[in-house]
Short mmCIF file of C-alpha atoms and ligand atoms in Angstrom, two decimals:
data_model
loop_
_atom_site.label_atom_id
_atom_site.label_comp_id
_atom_site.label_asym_id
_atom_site.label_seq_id
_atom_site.Cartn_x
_atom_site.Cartn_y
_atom_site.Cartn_z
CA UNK A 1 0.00 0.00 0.00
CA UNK A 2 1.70 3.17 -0.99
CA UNK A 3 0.13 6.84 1.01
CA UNK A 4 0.50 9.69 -1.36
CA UNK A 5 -0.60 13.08 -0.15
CA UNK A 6 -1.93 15.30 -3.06
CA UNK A 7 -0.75 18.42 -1.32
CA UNK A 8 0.47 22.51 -2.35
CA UNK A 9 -0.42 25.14 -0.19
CA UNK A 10 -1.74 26.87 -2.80
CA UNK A 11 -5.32 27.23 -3.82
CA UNK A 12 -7.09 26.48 -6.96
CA UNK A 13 -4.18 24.23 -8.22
CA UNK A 14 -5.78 21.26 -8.97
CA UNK A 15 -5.15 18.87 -5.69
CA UNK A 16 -8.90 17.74 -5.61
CA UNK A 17 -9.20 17.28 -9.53
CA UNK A 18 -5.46 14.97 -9.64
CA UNK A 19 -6.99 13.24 -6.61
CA UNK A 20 -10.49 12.26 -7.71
CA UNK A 21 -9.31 11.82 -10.93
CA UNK A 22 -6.28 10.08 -10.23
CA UNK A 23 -8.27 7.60 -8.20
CA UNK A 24 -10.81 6.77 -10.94
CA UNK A 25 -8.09 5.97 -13.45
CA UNK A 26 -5.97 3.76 -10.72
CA UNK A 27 -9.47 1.91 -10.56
CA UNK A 28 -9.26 1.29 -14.28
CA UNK A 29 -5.90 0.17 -13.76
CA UNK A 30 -7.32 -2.55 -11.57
CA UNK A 31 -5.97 -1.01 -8.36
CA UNK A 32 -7.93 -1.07 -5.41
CA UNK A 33 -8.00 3.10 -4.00
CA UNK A 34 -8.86 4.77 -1.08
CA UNK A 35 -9.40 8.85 -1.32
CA UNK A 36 -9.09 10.60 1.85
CA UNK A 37 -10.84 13.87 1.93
CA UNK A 38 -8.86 16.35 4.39
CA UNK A 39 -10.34 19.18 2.97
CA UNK A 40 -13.11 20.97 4.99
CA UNK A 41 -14.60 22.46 1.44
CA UNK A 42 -15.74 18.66 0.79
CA UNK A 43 -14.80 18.89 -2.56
CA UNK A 44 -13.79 15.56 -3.27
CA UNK A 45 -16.60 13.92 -1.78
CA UNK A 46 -18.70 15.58 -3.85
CA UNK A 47 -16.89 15.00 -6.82
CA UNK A 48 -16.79 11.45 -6.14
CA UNK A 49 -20.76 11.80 -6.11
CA UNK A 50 -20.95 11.71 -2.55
CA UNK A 51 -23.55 13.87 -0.57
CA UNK A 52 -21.01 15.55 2.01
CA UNK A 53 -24.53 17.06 3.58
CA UNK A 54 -25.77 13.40 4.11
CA UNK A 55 -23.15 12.06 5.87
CA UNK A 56 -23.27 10.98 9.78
CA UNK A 57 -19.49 10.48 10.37
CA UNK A 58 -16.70 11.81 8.48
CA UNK A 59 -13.09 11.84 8.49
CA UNK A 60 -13.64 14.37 11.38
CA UNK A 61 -14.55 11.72 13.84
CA UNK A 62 -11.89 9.80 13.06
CA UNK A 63 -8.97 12.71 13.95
CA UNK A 64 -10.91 12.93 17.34
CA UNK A 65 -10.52 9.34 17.71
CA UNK A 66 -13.90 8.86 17.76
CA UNK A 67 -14.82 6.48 14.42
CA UNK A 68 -12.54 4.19 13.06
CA UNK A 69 -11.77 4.67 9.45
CA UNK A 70 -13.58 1.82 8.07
CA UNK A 71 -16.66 2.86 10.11
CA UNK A 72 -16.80 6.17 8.27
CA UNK A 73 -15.83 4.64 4.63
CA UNK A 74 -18.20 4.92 1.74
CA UNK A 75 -18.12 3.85 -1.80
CA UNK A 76 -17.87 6.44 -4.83
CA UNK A 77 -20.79 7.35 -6.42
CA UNK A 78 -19.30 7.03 -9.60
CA UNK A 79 -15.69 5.16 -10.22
CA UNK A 80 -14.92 2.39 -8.23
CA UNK A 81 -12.54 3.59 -5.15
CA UNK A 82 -13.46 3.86 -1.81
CA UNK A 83 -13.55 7.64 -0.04
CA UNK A 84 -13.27 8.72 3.21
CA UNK A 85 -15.85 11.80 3.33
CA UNK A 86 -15.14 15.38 4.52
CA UNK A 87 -17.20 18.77 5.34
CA UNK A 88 -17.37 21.59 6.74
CA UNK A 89 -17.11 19.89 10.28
CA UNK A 90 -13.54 19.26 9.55
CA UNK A 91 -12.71 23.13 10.31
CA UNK A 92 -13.38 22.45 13.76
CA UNK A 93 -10.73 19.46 14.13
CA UNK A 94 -8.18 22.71 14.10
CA UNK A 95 -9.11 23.69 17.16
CA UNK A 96 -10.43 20.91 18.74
CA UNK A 97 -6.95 19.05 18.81
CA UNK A 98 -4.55 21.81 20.36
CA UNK A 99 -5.01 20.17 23.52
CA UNK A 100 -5.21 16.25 22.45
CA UNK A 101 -2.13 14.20 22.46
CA UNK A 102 -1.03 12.73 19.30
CA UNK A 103 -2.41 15.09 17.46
CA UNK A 104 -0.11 15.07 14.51
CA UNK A 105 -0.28 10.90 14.05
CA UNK A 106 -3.89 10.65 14.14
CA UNK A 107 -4.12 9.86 10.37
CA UNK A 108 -1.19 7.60 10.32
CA UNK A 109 -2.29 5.49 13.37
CA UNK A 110 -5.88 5.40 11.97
CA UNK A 111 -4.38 3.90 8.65
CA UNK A 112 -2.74 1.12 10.63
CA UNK A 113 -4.02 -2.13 9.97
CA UNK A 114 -5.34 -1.33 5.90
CA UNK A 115 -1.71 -2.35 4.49
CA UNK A 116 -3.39 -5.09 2.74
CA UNK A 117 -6.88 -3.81 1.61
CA UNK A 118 -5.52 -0.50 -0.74
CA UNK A 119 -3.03 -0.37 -3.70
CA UNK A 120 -2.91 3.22 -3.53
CA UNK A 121 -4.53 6.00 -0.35
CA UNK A 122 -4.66 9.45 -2.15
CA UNK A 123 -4.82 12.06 0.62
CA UNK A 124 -6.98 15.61 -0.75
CA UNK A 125 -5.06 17.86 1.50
CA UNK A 126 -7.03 21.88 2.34
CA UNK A 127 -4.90 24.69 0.80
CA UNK A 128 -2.88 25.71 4.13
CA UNK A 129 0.04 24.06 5.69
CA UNK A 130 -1.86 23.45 9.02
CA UNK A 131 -2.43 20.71 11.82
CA UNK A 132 -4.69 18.37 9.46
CA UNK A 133 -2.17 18.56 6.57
CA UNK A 134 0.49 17.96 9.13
CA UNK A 135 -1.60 14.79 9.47
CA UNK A 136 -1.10 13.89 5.93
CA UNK A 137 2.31 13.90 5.58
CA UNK A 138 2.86 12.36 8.72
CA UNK A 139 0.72 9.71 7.30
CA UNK A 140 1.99 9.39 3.85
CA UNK A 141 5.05 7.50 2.11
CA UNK A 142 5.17 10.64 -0.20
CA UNK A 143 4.14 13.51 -1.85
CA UNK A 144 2.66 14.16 -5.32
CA UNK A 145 2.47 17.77 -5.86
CA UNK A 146 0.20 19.42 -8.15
CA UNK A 147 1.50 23.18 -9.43
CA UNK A 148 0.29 25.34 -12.59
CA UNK A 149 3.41 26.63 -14.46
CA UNK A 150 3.04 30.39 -13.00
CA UNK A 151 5.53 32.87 -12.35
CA UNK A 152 4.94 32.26 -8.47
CA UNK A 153 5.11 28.81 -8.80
CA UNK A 154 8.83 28.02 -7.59
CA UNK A 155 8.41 30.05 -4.57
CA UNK A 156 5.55 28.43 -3.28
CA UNK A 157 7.12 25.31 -3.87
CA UNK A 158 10.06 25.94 -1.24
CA UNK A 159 7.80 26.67 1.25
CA UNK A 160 6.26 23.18 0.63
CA UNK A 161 9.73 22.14 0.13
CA UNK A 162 10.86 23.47 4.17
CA UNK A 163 7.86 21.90 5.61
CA UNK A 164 8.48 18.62 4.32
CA UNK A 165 11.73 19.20 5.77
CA UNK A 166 10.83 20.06 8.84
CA UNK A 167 8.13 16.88 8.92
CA UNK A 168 10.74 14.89 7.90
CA UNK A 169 13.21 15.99 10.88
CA UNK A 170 10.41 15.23 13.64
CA UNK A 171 7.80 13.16 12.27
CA UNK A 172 8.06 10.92 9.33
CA UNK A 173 12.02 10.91 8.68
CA UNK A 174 11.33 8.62 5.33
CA UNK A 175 8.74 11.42 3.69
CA UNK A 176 9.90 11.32 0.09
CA UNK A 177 8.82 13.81 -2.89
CA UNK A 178 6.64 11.52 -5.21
CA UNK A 179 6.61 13.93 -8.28
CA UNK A 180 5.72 17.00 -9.38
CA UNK A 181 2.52 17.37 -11.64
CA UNK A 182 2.03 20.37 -14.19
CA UNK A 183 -1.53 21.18 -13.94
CA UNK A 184 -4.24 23.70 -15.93
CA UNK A 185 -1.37 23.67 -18.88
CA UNK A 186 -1.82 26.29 -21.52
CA UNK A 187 1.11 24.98 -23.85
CA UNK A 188 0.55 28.50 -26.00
CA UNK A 189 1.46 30.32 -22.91
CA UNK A 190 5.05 31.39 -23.13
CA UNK A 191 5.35 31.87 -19.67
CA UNK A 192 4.07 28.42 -18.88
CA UNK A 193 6.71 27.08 -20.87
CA UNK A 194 9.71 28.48 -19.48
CA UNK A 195 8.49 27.45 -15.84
CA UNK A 196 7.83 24.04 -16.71
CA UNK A 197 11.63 23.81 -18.59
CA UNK A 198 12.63 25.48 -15.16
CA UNK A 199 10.98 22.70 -13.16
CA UNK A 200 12.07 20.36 -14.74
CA UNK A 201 15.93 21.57 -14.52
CA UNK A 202 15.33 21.70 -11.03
CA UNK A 203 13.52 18.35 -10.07
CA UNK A 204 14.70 16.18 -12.86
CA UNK A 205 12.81 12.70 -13.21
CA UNK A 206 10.10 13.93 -10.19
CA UNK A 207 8.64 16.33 -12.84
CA UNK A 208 5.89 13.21 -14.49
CA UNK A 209 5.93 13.42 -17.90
CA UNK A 210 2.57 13.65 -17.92
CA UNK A 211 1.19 16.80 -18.18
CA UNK A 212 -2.26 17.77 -17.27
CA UNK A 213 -3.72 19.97 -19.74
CA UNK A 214 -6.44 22.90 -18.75
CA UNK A 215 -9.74 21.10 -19.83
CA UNK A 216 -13.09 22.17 -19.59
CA UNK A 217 -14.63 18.82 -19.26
CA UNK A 218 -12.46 17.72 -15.92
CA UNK A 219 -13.92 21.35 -14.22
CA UNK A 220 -17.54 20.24 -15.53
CA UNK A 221 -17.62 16.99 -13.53
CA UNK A 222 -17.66 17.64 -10.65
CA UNK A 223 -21.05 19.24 -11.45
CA UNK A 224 -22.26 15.64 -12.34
CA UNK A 225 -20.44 14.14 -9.37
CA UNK A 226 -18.41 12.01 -11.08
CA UNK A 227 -14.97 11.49 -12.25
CA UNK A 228 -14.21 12.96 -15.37
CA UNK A 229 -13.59 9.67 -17.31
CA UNK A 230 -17.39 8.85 -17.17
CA UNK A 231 -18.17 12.43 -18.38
CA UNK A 232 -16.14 12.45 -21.13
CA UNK A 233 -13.70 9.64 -21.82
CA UNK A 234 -12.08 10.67 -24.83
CA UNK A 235 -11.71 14.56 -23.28
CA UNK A 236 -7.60 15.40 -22.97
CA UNK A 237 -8.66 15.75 -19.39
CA UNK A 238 -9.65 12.06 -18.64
CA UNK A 239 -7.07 10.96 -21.31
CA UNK A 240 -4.48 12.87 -19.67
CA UNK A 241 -5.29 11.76 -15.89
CA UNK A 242 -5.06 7.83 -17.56
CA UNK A 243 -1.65 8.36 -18.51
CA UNK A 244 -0.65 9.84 -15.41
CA UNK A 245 -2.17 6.19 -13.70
CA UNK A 246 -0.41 4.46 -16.16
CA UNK A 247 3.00 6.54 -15.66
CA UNK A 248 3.22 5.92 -11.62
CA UNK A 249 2.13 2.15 -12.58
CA UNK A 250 5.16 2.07 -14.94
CA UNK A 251 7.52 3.64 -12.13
CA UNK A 252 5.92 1.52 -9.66
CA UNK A 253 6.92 -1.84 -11.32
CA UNK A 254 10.44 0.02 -12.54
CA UNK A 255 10.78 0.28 -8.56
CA UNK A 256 10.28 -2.97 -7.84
P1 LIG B 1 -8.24 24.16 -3.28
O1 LIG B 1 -6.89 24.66 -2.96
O2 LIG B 1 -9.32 25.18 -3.12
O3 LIG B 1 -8.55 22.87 -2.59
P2 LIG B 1 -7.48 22.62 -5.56
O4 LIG B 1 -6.00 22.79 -5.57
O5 LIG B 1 -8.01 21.38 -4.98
O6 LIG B 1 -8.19 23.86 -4.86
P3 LIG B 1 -9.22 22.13 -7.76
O7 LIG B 1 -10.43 22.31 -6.91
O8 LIG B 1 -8.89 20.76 -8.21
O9 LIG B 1 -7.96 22.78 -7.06
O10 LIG B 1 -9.30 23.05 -9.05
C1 LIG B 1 -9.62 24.43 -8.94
C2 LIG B 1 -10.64 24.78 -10.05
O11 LIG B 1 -10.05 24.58 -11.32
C3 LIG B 1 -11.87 23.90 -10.01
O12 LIG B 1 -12.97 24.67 -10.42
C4 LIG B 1 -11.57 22.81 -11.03
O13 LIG B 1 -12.74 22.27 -11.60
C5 LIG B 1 -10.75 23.57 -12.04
N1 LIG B 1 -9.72 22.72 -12.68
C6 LIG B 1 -8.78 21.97 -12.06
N2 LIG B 1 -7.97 21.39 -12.95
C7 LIG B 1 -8.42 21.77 -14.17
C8 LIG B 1 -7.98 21.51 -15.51
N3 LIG B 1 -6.93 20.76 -15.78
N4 LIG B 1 -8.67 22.09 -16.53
C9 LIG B 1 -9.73 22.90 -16.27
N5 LIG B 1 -10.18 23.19 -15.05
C10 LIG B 1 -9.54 22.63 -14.00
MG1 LIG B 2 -9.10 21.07 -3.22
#
């Protein structure tokens, strides 16, 4: 079972489109996927096709240690991966932790005991670098993260880069940097260009060579509640999200 946590503490960058998306094509692939939503906004529950205002647990319960993960699991409404569901409740956990013990392995510990039910657990991470995304990396193996080739871009990025750091010093020493994935390209942009050459001088073989184009059918489905591959199949979107499945199963087997 590998942890990834779809993380950038930016907003709007694609995190809960890679993850939903990501986890629909793994499915495909035959591999069996858990999405955790660790987003307050709910976003990937409801673009699984879950209905975040239905739900009477949540991954909230289970960071107060009250619900055990597989007692707050649900099935995707479309796509077949499993999803832990978010909402607004979440923005409470915040708070509601300073004074609890473990606060920052609550995730990880809660994850114990699955090794043999998932292929892949894709982690939605909230656009902040707080306690619940903490949680995530403390949790995960690695990170995959999702960036838009934008003059800002590299700076962000070594903030994310110090906090894994800093995780990696006092929480989860063997946190590794899964890849890097361009998002919302616009290969007529000039400026696009140069930032993606720049990553990719930079990060080498953790940029994927997959590249995720900007596609109006993968911001559409969430409006169905459903992964964009049942929306539109042969979109770039869903085509491109595919190959990015089909690239980590390549490296995955090229890794032993
Ligand atoms: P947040 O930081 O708020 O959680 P996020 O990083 O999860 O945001 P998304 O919600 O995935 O980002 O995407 C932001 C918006 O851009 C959404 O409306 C989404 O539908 C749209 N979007 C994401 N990726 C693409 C794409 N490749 N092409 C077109 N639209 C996209
Ligand atoms: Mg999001």
């Amino acid at each position: 079972m590998k942890i990834l946590a779809i993380t950038n503490q930016k907003g709007g960058v694609g995190k809960t489109t890679t993850c939903v998306n990501l986890a629909a094509s793994l499915a495909v692939a035959k591999r069996r996927v858990l999405l955790v939503d660790l987003d307050p906004q709910g976003n990937a529950t409801t673009g699984s096709g879950v209905d975040k205002s239905a739900l009477a647990s949540t991954i909230y319960h289970v960071l107060l240690g009250e619900k055990k993960l597989s007692e707050v699991k649900v099935r995707s409404g479309a796509g077949d991966f499993d999803i832990i569901p978010a909402n607004r409740e979440l923005a409470g956990a915040e708070v509601e932790l300073v004074n609890e013990l473990a606060r920052e392995v609550r995730l990880k510990n809660a994850l114990t005991g699955l090794e043999n039910d998932y292929d892949y657990v894709l982690i939605d991470c909230p656009p902040a670098l707080n306690l619940v995304t903490v949680n995530a990396l403390t949790a995960a193996h690695a990170v995959m993260i999702p960036m838009q080739c934008e003059y800002f871009a590299l700076e962000g990025l070594s903030d994310l880069v110090n906090t894994i750091k800093k995780v990696r010093a006092y929480l989860n020493p063997k946190l590794e940097i899964e890849g890097l994935l361009r998002t919302l390209f616009d290969p007529r942009n000039m400026l696009a260009q140069q930032v993606s050459a720049q990553l990719e001088s930079h990060f080498g073989k953790k940029v994927y060579n997959t590249v995720i184009p900007r596609n109006i059918r993968l911001a559409e489905a969430p409006s169905y509640g459903m992964p964009v591959l049942f929306h539109d199949r042969a979109s770039k979107g869903a085509q491109a999200y595919l190959a990015l499945a089909q690239e980590m199963i390549k490296r995955e087997k090229a890794n032993g």
